[in-house]
Tab-separated table of C-alpha atoms and ligand atoms in Angstrom:
chain	number	residue	atom	x	y	z
A	1	MET	CA	16.237	22.316	-29.128
A	2	LYS	CA	14.037	19.405	-28.115
A	3	LEU	CA	12.583	19.674	-24.644
A	4	GLN	CA	13.705	16.916	-22.324
A	5	THR	CA	13.237	15.883	-18.709
A	6	VAL	CA	15.534	17.802	-16.357
A	7	LYS	CA	18.729	15.953	-15.377
A	8	GLY	CA	18.103	13.773	-12.335
A	9	THR	CA	14.369	13.406	-13.040
A	10	LYS	CA	12.619	10.611	-14.907
A	11	ASP	CA	9.358	9.911	-16.671
A	12	ILE	CA	7.623	6.758	-15.602
A	13	LEU	CA	6.189	5.471	-18.849
A	14	PRO	CA	3.193	3.153	-19.263
A	15	SER	CA	5.613	0.329	-20.113
A	16	GLU	CA	7.078	0.585	-16.585
A	17	ILE	CA	4.035	1.553	-14.570
A	18	GLN	CA	3.100	-2.043	-13.758
A	19	LYS	CA	6.249	-2.341	-11.662
A	20	TRP	CA	5.308	0.763	-9.707
A	21	HIS	CA	1.743	-0.411	-9.213
A	22	TYR	CA	2.944	-3.796	-8.046
A	23	ILE	CA	5.316	-2.247	-5.496
A	24	GLU	CA	2.715	0.263	-4.307
A	25	ARG	CA	0.056	-2.445	-3.951
A	26	THR	CA	2.362	-4.705	-1.971
A	27	VAL	CA	3.659	-1.917	0.241
A	28	ARG	CA	0.143	-0.691	1.086
A	29	ARG	CA	-0.980	-4.205	1.947
A	30	VAL	CA	1.899	-4.735	4.369
A	31	PHE	CA	1.548	-1.288	5.993
A	32	GLU	CA	-2.166	-1.882	6.489
A	33	ARG	CA	-1.504	-5.317	7.957
A	34	PHE	CA	0.433	-3.519	10.713
A	35	GLY	CA	-2.397	-1.031	11.311
A	36	TYR	CA	-0.917	1.930	9.416
A	37	GLU	CA	-3.081	4.466	7.576
A	38	GLU	CA	-1.971	6.612	4.659
A	39	ILE	CA	-1.064	10.280	5.026
A	40	ARG	CA	-0.482	12.757	2.182
A	41	THR	CA	1.119	16.122	2.810
A	42	PRO	CA	1.904	19.035	0.460
A	43	VAL	CA	4.913	18.838	-1.841
A	44	PHE	CA	6.247	22.137	-0.511
A	45	GLU	CA	6.485	23.463	3.019
A	46	GLU	CA	7.899	26.464	4.802
A	47	THR	CA	11.689	26.267	4.587
A	48	SER	CA	12.032	26.642	8.357
A	49	LEU	CA	10.357	23.242	8.872
A	50	PHE	CA	13.309	21.475	7.270
A	51	LEU	CA	15.943	23.865	8.660
A	52	ARG	CA	14.776	23.125	12.173
A	53	GLY	CA	13.680	19.534	11.650
A	54	ILE	CA	16.517	18.015	9.644
A	55	GLY	CA	19.283	20.229	11.020
A	56	GLU	CA	21.276	23.082	9.528
A	57	THR	CA	24.575	21.176	9.452
A	58	THR	CA	23.243	18.271	7.373
A	59	ASP	CA	24.010	17.881	3.667
A	60	ILE	CA	20.306	17.975	2.890
A	61	VAL	CA	19.748	21.386	4.436
A	62	GLY	CA	23.222	22.731	3.632
A	63	LYS	CA	23.210	22.076	-0.090
A	64	GLU	CA	20.412	19.855	-1.353
A	65	MET	CA	17.177	21.752	-0.863
A	66	TYR	CA	15.134	23.318	-3.635
A	67	THR	CA	14.226	26.532	-1.892
A	68	PHE	CA	12.344	29.359	-3.553
A	69	GLN	CA	10.730	32.637	-2.788
A	70	PRO	CA	7.326	32.688	-4.485
A	71	ASP	CA	6.985	36.426	-4.171
A	72	ALA	CA	10.043	38.676	-4.487
A	73	ALA	CA	8.323	41.333	-2.397
A	74	SER	CA	7.787	39.004	0.552
A	75	SER	CA	10.236	37.163	2.765
A	76	GLU	CA	8.242	33.919	2.530
A	77	SER	CA	10.607	31.044	1.791
A	78	LEU	CA	9.325	27.669	0.616
A	79	THR	CA	11.110	24.364	-0.010
A	80	LEU	CA	10.213	21.283	-2.030
A	81	ARG	CA	10.155	18.528	0.567
A	82	PRO	CA	13.456	16.595	0.673
A	83	GLU	CA	12.009	13.929	3.013
A	84	MET	CA	8.733	13.120	4.730
A	85	THR	CA	9.446	12.774	8.440
A	86	ALA	CA	9.474	16.503	9.206
A	87	SER	CA	6.280	17.039	7.164
A	88	VAL	CA	4.491	14.172	8.904
A	89	MET	CA	5.482	15.507	12.319
A	90	ARG	CA	4.313	18.978	11.299
A	91	ALA	CA	0.946	17.525	10.264
A	92	TYR	CA	0.717	15.483	13.472
A	93	LEU	CA	1.288	18.590	15.608
A	94	GLN	CA	-0.793	20.948	13.475
A	95	HIS	CA	-3.884	18.721	13.538
A	96	GLY	CA	-3.484	17.606	17.135
A	97	LEU	CA	-3.530	13.942	16.112
A	98	ARG	CA	-2.316	13.065	19.584
A	99	ALA	CA	-5.816	13.842	20.872
A	100	SER	CA	-7.516	11.240	18.695
A	101	ALA	CA	-5.338	8.240	19.574
A	102	PRO	CA	-2.485	7.451	21.963
A	103	ILE	CA	-0.364	6.249	19.056
A	104	THR	CA	-0.404	7.448	15.458
A	105	LYS	CA	0.781	5.067	12.741
A	106	VAL	CA	0.924	6.565	9.264
A	107	TYR	CA	2.518	5.562	5.972
A	108	TYR	CA	3.230	7.410	2.754
A	109	ILE	CA	4.248	6.872	-0.849
A	110	SER	CA	5.628	10.237	-1.927
A	111	GLU	CA	7.900	12.061	-4.328
A	112	LEU	CA	10.786	14.039	-2.858
A	113	PHE	CA	13.372	16.505	-4.099
A	114	ARG	CA	17.076	16.772	-3.335
A	115	LYS	CA	19.586	18.790	-5.325
A	116	GLU	CA	22.121	15.978	-5.588
A	117	ARG	CA	24.577	15.025	-8.307
A	118	PRO	CA	22.557	12.486	-10.298
A	119	GLN	CA	23.935	8.974	-10.751
A	120	ALA	CA	22.506	5.442	-10.841
A	121	GLY	CA	20.079	5.245	-7.900
A	122	ARG	CA	20.430	8.920	-7.070
A	123	GLN	CA	17.972	11.371	-8.535
A	124	ARG	CA	16.911	14.908	-7.897
A	125	GLN	CA	13.262	13.897	-7.847
A	126	PHE	CA	12.723	10.437	-6.402
A	127	TRP	CA	10.078	8.391	-4.630
A	128	GLN	CA	9.965	6.870	-1.173
A	129	PHE	CA	7.575	4.678	0.699
A	130	GLY	CA	7.860	4.885	4.439
A	131	CYS	CA	6.079	5.156	7.744
A	132	GLU	CA	6.126	7.014	11.016
A	133	CYS	CA	4.983	5.590	14.331
A	134	ILE	CA	4.396	8.517	16.692
A	135	GLY	CA	3.619	8.296	20.402
A	136	SER	CA	5.669	5.415	21.785
A	137	ALA	CA	9.097	5.614	23.392
A	138	ALA	CA	9.166	1.867	23.910
A	139	PRO	CA	11.642	-0.386	22.077
A	140	GLU	CA	8.657	-2.462	20.879
A	141	ALA	CA	7.880	0.369	18.432
A	142	ASP	CA	11.426	0.351	17.002
A	143	ALA	CA	11.351	-3.425	16.638
A	144	GLU	CA	7.969	-3.384	14.926
A	145	VAL	CA	9.010	-0.674	12.461
A	146	ILE	CA	12.155	-2.609	11.514
A	147	ALA	CA	10.125	-5.807	11.197
A	148	LEU	CA	7.614	-4.020	8.992
A	149	MET	CA	10.340	-2.738	6.675
A	150	SER	CA	11.847	-6.191	6.560
A	151	MET	CA	8.471	-7.803	5.753
A	152	ILE	CA	7.973	-5.468	2.788
A	153	TYR	CA	11.255	-6.566	1.208
A	154	ARG	CA	10.576	-10.208	2.017
A	155	THR	CA	7.095	-9.988	0.462
A	156	LEU	CA	8.595	-8.460	-2.691
A	157	GLY	CA	11.183	-11.258	-2.817
A	158	VAL	CA	14.220	-9.014	-2.327
A	159	GLN	CA	17.023	-11.006	-0.744
A	160	ASN	CA	20.722	-10.470	-0.389
A	161	THR	CA	20.325	-7.457	1.841
A	162	VAL	CA	22.125	-6.452	5.018
A	163	LEU	CA	20.358	-4.693	7.868
A	164	ARG	CA	22.782	-2.423	9.718
A	165	LEU	CA	21.868	-1.313	13.193
A	166	ASN	CA	23.296	1.199	15.635
A	167	SER	CA	22.253	3.213	18.648
A	168	LEU	CA	22.936	6.925	18.836
A	169	GLY	CA	21.788	7.137	22.455
A	170	ASN	CA	20.156	10.268	23.832
A	171	LEU	CA	21.174	13.915	23.486
A	172	GLU	CA	23.588	13.669	26.409
A	173	THR	CA	25.218	10.539	24.921
A	174	ARG	CA	25.783	12.258	21.639
A	175	LYS	CA	27.221	15.340	23.260
A	176	ARG	CA	29.723	13.281	25.258
A	177	TYR	CA	30.528	11.155	22.237
A	178	ARG	CA	30.937	14.165	19.955
A	179	ASP	CA	33.540	15.597	22.365
A	180	ALA	CA	35.352	12.259	22.601
A	181	LEU	CA	35.353	11.850	18.835
A	182	ARG	CA	36.768	15.344	18.334
A	183	GLU	CA	39.495	14.615	20.865
A	184	TYR	CA	40.361	11.427	19.004
A	185	LEU	CA	40.311	13.088	15.587
A	186	ARG	CA	42.244	16.192	16.593
A	187	PRO	CA	45.730	14.622	16.218
A	188	ASN	CA	44.565	13.215	12.834
A	189	TYR	CA	43.093	16.522	11.684
A	190	GLU	CA	45.586	17.042	8.866
A	191	LYS	CA	44.761	13.593	7.436
A	192	LEU	CA	41.103	14.561	7.053
A	193	ASP	CA	39.733	15.541	3.656
A	194	ALA	CA	38.128	18.956	3.102
A	195	ILE	CA	34.584	17.796	3.775
A	196	SER	CA	35.562	15.997	6.979
A	197	LYS	CA	37.447	19.065	8.162
A	198	GLU	CA	34.260	21.008	7.625
A	199	ARG	CA	32.322	18.413	9.619
A	200	PHE	CA	34.898	18.324	12.407
A	201	GLU	CA	33.428	21.351	14.151
A	202	LYS	CA	29.829	21.242	12.977
A	203	ASN	CA	28.944	17.567	13.094
A	204	PRO	CA	31.906	15.218	13.657
A	205	LEU	CA	29.671	12.109	13.751
A	206	ARG	CA	29.172	12.484	10.016
A	207	ILE	CA	32.918	11.916	9.495
A	208	LEU	CA	32.226	8.278	10.368
A	209	ASP	CA	29.979	8.157	7.285
A	210	SER	CA	32.849	9.074	4.960
A	211	LYS	CA	33.455	6.716	2.043
A	212	ASN	CA	37.000	8.090	1.513
A	213	PRO	CA	39.327	5.014	1.618
A	214	ASP	CA	42.188	7.177	2.944
A	215	LEU	CA	40.173	7.731	6.122
A	216	ALA	CA	39.161	4.097	6.605
A	217	ASP	CA	41.886	3.335	9.176
A	218	VAL	CA	41.284	6.484	11.196
A	219	ILE	CA	37.539	5.766	11.253
A	220	ALA	CA	37.986	2.078	12.094
A	221	ALA	CA	39.994	2.936	15.210
A	222	ALA	CA	37.640	5.715	16.355
A	223	PRO	CA	35.834	5.429	19.698
A	224	ARG	CA	32.454	3.718	19.459
A	225	ILE	CA	29.251	5.454	20.443
A	226	ILE	CA	27.988	2.263	22.065
A	227	ASP	CA	30.590	2.742	24.803
A	228	TYR	CA	29.063	6.124	25.630
A	229	LEU	CA	25.446	4.995	25.939
A	230	ASP	CA	23.708	5.606	29.267
A	231	THR	CA	22.081	2.627	30.990
A	232	GLU	CA	18.606	3.379	29.674
A	233	SER	CA	19.732	3.715	26.052
A	234	LYS	CA	21.743	0.520	26.337
A	235	ALA	CA	18.726	-1.379	27.675
A	236	HIS	CA	16.543	0.081	24.914
A	237	PHE	CA	18.986	-1.044	22.239
A	238	GLU	CA	19.286	-4.515	23.727
A	239	THR	CA	15.520	-4.972	23.840
A	240	VAL	CA	15.216	-3.959	20.185
A	241	GLN	CA	17.807	-6.589	19.317
A	242	THR	CA	16.085	-9.265	21.404
A	243	TYR	CA	12.875	-8.697	19.443
A	244	LEU	CA	14.685	-8.801	16.114
A	245	LYS	CA	16.192	-12.141	17.077
A	246	GLN	CA	12.760	-13.427	18.095
A	247	PHE	CA	11.351	-12.307	14.740
A	248	GLY	CA	14.182	-14.097	12.908
A	249	ILE	CA	15.509	-10.848	11.399
A	250	ASP	CA	19.250	-10.889	10.763
A	251	TYR	CA	21.239	-7.727	11.371
A	252	VAL	CA	24.759	-6.508	11.919
A	253	ILE	CA	25.770	-3.855	14.386
A	254	ASP	CA	27.536	-1.016	12.630
A	255	PHE	CA	28.985	1.513	15.044
A	256	LYS	CA	29.707	3.858	12.153
A	257	LEU	CA	26.065	4.158	11.124
A	258	VAL	CA	25.028	7.707	12.019
A	259	ARG	CA	22.618	8.576	9.155
A	260	GLY	CA	22.498	11.927	7.447
A	261	LEU	CA	19.688	13.619	9.369
A	262	ASP	CA	20.141	15.339	12.726
A	263	TYR	CA	16.867	14.280	14.315
A	264	TYR	CA	17.876	10.729	15.177
A	265	SER	CA	18.366	9.431	18.704
A	266	GLN	CA	18.605	5.876	20.029
A	267	THR	CA	18.022	3.287	17.285
A	268	ALA	CA	19.271	3.977	13.752
A	269	PHE	CA	19.143	1.441	10.933
A	270	GLU	CA	19.759	1.076	7.235
A	271	LEU	CA	19.086	-1.696	4.758
A	272	GLN	CA	21.783	-2.188	2.151
A	273	SER	CA	21.676	-4.229	-1.003
A	274	ALA	CA	24.653	-5.860	-2.648
A	275	ASP	CA	22.747	-5.481	-5.925
A	276	LEU	CA	23.059	-1.693	-5.875
A	277	GLY	CA	26.179	0.240	-6.829
A	278	ALA	CA	27.713	3.080	-4.833
A	279	GLN	CA	24.272	4.203	-3.648
A	280	ASP	CA	23.689	0.983	-1.776
A	281	ALA	CA	21.093	2.063	0.804
A	282	LEU	CA	17.683	0.688	-0.047
A	283	GLY	CA	16.142	2.362	2.958
A	284	GLY	CA	16.783	3.603	6.432
A	285	GLY	CA	15.301	5.115	9.498
A	286	GLY	CA	15.387	5.300	13.234
A	287	ARG	CA	14.008	6.887	16.344
A	288	TYR	CA	13.614	10.654	16.516
A	289	ASP	CA	12.278	11.523	19.955
A	290	GLY	CA	13.579	15.105	19.797
A	291	LEU	CA	12.112	16.176	16.437
A	292	ALA	CA	8.800	17.499	17.803
A	293	ALA	CA	10.660	19.667	20.342
A	294	THR	CA	12.810	21.221	17.604
A	295	LEU	CA	9.527	22.150	15.888
A	296	GLY	CA	8.364	23.933	19.031
A	297	GLU	CA	6.289	21.220	20.742
A	298	ASP	CA	6.610	21.094	24.515
A	299	LYS	CA	4.955	17.717	25.119
A	300	GLU	CA	7.111	14.603	24.828
A	301	THR	CA	6.558	13.160	21.371
A	302	PRO	CA	8.627	10.020	20.888
A	303	ALA	CA	8.594	8.569	17.379
A	304	VAL	CA	10.282	6.080	15.074
A	305	GLY	CA	10.037	5.414	11.348
A	306	PHE	CA	11.764	4.486	8.121
A	307	ALA	CA	11.747	5.360	4.435
A	308	SER	CA	12.827	3.427	1.348
A	309	GLY	CA	13.761	4.631	-2.113
A	310	ILE	CA	11.502	3.192	-4.815
A	311	GLU	CA	13.853	3.787	-7.779
A	312	ARG	CA	16.612	1.883	-5.964
A	313	LEU	CA	14.205	-0.919	-5.146
A	314	ILE	CA	13.271	-1.161	-8.824
A	315	ILE	CA	16.956	-1.391	-9.836
A	316	VAL	CA	17.379	-4.326	-7.434
A	317	MET	CA	14.124	-6.034	-8.410
A	318	GLU	CA	14.992	-5.781	-12.104
A	319	LYS	CA	18.378	-7.320	-11.436
A	320	LEU	CA	16.784	-10.154	-9.478
A	321	ARG	CA	14.109	-10.569	-12.197
A	322	LEU	CA	11.349	-10.098	-9.667
A	323	PHE	CA	9.057	-8.425	-12.175
A	324	ASP	CA	9.079	-11.284	-14.675
A	325	MET	CA	5.735	-12.624	-13.502
A	326	LEU	CA	3.927	-9.329	-14.024
A	327	GLU	CA	1.430	-9.691	-16.811
A	328	LYS	CA	0.493	-6.837	-19.053
A	329	LYS	CA	-3.116	-5.783	-18.720
A	330	VAL	CA	-4.940	-6.662	-21.946
A	331	PRO	CA	-8.480	-5.862	-23.037
A	332	MET	CA	-10.971	-8.675	-22.748
A	333	VAL	CA	-12.672	-7.712	-25.975
A	334	MET	CA	-11.845	-5.604	-29.015
A	335	PHE	CA	-14.691	-4.329	-31.172
A	336	ILE	CA	-13.992	-4.412	-34.897
A	337	SER	CA	-16.107	-2.520	-37.406
A	338	GLN	CA	-16.420	-3.047	-41.127
A	339	SER	CA	-18.449	0.036	-42.051
A	340	ASP	CA	-19.312	3.520	-40.851
A	341	ALA	CA	-22.633	2.384	-39.388
A	342	ALA	CA	-20.889	-0.542	-37.674
A	343	ARG	CA	-18.353	1.856	-36.169
A	344	GLU	CA	-21.140	3.719	-34.413
A	345	TRP	CA	-22.485	0.435	-33.106
A	346	THR	CA	-19.064	-0.681	-31.833
A	347	MET	CA	-18.603	2.602	-29.954
A	348	THR	CA	-21.881	2.077	-28.065
A	349	ALA	CA	-21.336	-1.650	-27.599
A	350	ALA	CA	-17.849	-1.093	-26.119
A	351	MET	CA	-19.325	1.469	-23.743
A	352	GLN	CA	-22.027	-0.981	-22.602
A	353	CYS	CA	-19.348	-3.614	-21.960
A	354	ARG	CA	-17.364	-1.184	-19.805
A	355	GLN	CA	-20.509	-0.251	-17.897
A	356	ALA	CA	-20.936	-3.964	-17.222
A	357	GLY	CA	-17.378	-4.078	-15.848
A	358	ILE	CA	-15.772	-5.719	-18.883
A	359	ASP	CA	-12.480	-4.302	-20.257
A	360	ALA	CA	-13.258	-3.358	-23.844
A	361	ASP	CA	-11.471	-1.435	-26.577
A	362	VAL	CA	-12.533	-0.021	-29.901
A	363	ASP	CA	-10.803	1.526	-32.902
A	364	LEU	CA	-10.379	5.311	-32.592
A	365	LEU	CA	-8.336	5.722	-35.757
A	366	ARG	CA	-10.956	4.718	-38.331
A	367	ARG	CA	-8.646	1.983	-39.550
A	368	SER	CA	-9.330	-0.777	-42.099
A	369	PHE	CA	-10.801	-4.100	-40.978
A	370	LYS	CA	-7.422	-5.763	-41.518
A	371	ALA	CA	-5.582	-3.142	-39.462
A	372	GLN	CA	-8.123	-3.482	-36.644
A	373	MET	CA	-7.689	-7.273	-36.562
A	374	LYS	CA	-3.909	-6.818	-36.460
A	375	GLU	CA	-4.265	-4.379	-33.576
A	376	SER	CA	-6.406	-6.883	-31.603
A	377	ASN	CA	-3.569	-9.390	-31.821
A	378	ARG	CA	-0.906	-6.804	-31.018
A	379	VAL	CA	-2.572	-5.754	-27.780
A	380	GLY	CA	-3.326	-9.374	-26.872
A	381	ALA	CA	-7.113	-9.031	-26.580
A	382	HIS	CA	-8.921	-12.226	-25.563
A	383	TYR	CA	-11.828	-11.743	-27.976
A	384	ALA	CA	-12.790	-9.743	-31.017
A	385	VAL	CA	-16.392	-8.877	-31.852
A	386	ILE	CA	-16.774	-8.290	-35.555
A	387	ALA	CA	-19.565	-6.065	-36.808
A	388	GLY	CA	-20.424	-5.332	-40.449
A	389	GLU	CA	-23.626	-4.490	-42.371
A	390	ASN	CA	-24.938	-8.108	-42.236
A	391	GLU	CA	-24.412	-8.315	-38.489
A	392	LEU	CA	-26.197	-5.031	-37.906
A	393	GLN	CA	-29.144	-6.309	-40.004
A	394	SER	CA	-29.368	-9.712	-38.321
A	395	GLY	CA	-28.475	-8.544	-34.788
A	396	LYS	CA	-26.009	-11.444	-34.560
A	397	PHE	CA	-22.273	-10.826	-34.248
A	398	GLN	CA	-19.145	-12.898	-34.594
A	399	LEU	CA	-17.382	-13.385	-31.281
A	400	LYS	CA	-13.891	-14.617	-32.110
A	401	ASN	CA	-11.663	-16.180	-29.470
A	402	LEU	CA	-8.284	-14.790	-30.567
A	403	ALA	CA	-6.260	-17.539	-28.878
A	404	THR	CA	-8.150	-20.493	-30.431
A	405	SER	CA	-9.661	-18.721	-33.484
A	406	VAL	CA	-13.034	-20.350	-32.633
A	407	GLN	CA	-15.921	-18.120	-33.740
A	408	GLU	CA	-19.478	-18.044	-32.441
A	409	GLU	CA	-22.467	-16.174	-33.771
A	410	LEU	CA	-24.269	-14.468	-30.874
A	411	THR	CA	-26.592	-11.567	-30.085
A	412	PHE	CA	-25.001	-8.685	-28.230
A	413	ASN	CA	-26.796	-9.679	-25.012
A	414	GLU	CA	-25.433	-13.216	-25.321
A	415	ILE	CA	-21.943	-11.777	-25.837
A	416	LEU	CA	-22.318	-9.619	-22.732
A	417	GLU	CA	-23.443	-12.583	-20.631
A	418	LYS	CA	-20.570	-14.740	-21.841
A	419	LEU	CA	-17.939	-12.062	-21.215
A	420	LYS	CA	-19.370	-11.288	-17.779
A	421	ILE	CA	-18.843	-14.914	-16.786
A	422	GLU	CA	-15.271	-14.921	-18.154
A	423	LYS	CA	-14.159	-11.707	-16.493
B	501	HAM	P1	17.106	8.865	3.962
B	501	HAM	O1	18.138	7.879	4.379
B	501	HAM	O2	17.552	10.238	3.662
B	501	HAM	O3	16.024	8.880	5.137
B	501	HAM	O4	16.321	8.315	2.717
B	501	HAM	C1	15.723	7.039	2.735
B	501	HAM	C2	15.939	6.354	1.401
B	501	HAM	O5	15.487	7.172	0.325
B	501	HAM	C3	17.392	6.075	1.053
B	501	HAM	O6	17.865	4.913	1.700
B	501	HAM	C4	17.318	5.888	-0.454
B	501	HAM	O7	16.860	4.579	-0.790
B	501	HAM	C5	16.251	6.888	-0.845
B	501	HAM	N1	16.873	8.112	-1.362
B	501	HAM	C6	17.394	9.132	-0.646
B	501	HAM	N2	17.885	10.083	-1.468
B	501	HAM	C7	17.676	9.658	-2.733
B	501	HAM	C8	17.965	10.190	-4.045
B	501	HAM	N3	18.537	11.378	-4.207
B	501	HAM	N4	17.600	9.444	-5.126
B	501	HAM	C9	17.007	8.254	-4.984
B	501	HAM	N5	16.716	7.712	-3.777
B	501	HAM	C10	17.042	8.392	-2.668
B	501	HAM	C11	14.935	9.680	5.155
B	501	HAM	O8	14.507	10.278	4.202
B	501	HAM	C12	14.198	9.648	6.482
B	501	HAM	N6	13.059	10.566	6.382
B	501	HAM	C13	13.765	8.249	6.828
B	501	HAM	C14	12.990	8.181	8.090
B	501	HAM	C15	11.676	8.059	8.239
B	501	HAM	N7	13.520	8.246	9.310
B	501	HAM	C16	12.538	8.162	10.207
B	501	HAM	N8	11.402	8.061	9.551
């Protein structure tokens, strides 16, 4: 049997890599414009980090983690990271980053792993870019993070998106709301599907997330968390919205937006695209002031961040033809040899070009002159330098402009000078 990629994973081939580079370049530029620095953390962590950080009743922890025991004789349990926020907070606490600056702003471009049923826009290994702003409890931080996410999509040209916003209040709010929601749902319990019944006790807020059309009416009439917010949370949420309005960022309030991770408090948001199918969330995030405490930290560590799926972004950008302007990288010059001795010369000459910063290519297949010329056209090289016995004797080579077919006879140094100017 032929070996293939595992279901839910994908190769990113050279023919697609330009798209990835373009997105990564743009994303880095915008993050850095807001004062963020990159962080990279290990692909696997101790399982307990995610159990405690993300929450045991979430889908991610309950059924989507790739957990393994590296050594059967030991109880050590490791997990491939399903998201970055818990890892970033672990790194922040472990390295005492709080001591070096009052606020830590980090971004990442990382691969993640979730054992999900693969479908368009949902993979088992996928990529996210995202950021975490740790150290501020102020609504300015929430507003800036949302504005940053929005600027990335605007810079990439992605339109037709909807930003959904909600507030989950503080711990006390959620406790009161959870009780109220259970009371409301109790008479409707028999109408709930199996998964919602399961969530009823453990995490009733997630029932609001259900896409089951049979539950739409029950969910639409459910009490709204906004009515349970304490004064401080309400003021926080209103300030975030005032900033968004000032920044010209459109949003809709969605009282059903609870997000699938337990660490959120106060602001929660998600960006949806009409150009995606069932998996319509391009990215999401929110405030998570309680995460550090669940990891054992006793100092207040307020934080807010977001993450965006790169595969989903690519689906949307392809649909909107936002990659059409990307040009394939082509070599400036292709060295063509007409004899064995010339081949040796072309190998050295190509190397000297590269040392001078010029993109150069040379035949590695010992092909005929005709085949080498054909290859120069196929790859779209700007120039070909043709070397045969006569050229080696005279020290003068043909430099052919492949677009105009104009040829010049030049020494190698003259060729180098000319190409250096063109590059
Ligand atoms: P999340 O909503 O779980 O949040 O994931 C963020 C984004 O990652 C999603 O909106 C989606 O675009 C993408 N994504 C998630 N799962 C998959 C999958 N199986 N296949 C493809 N793409 C996927 C978080 O991960 C939080 N850590 C975000 C955050 C950062 N909150 C605060 N800071």
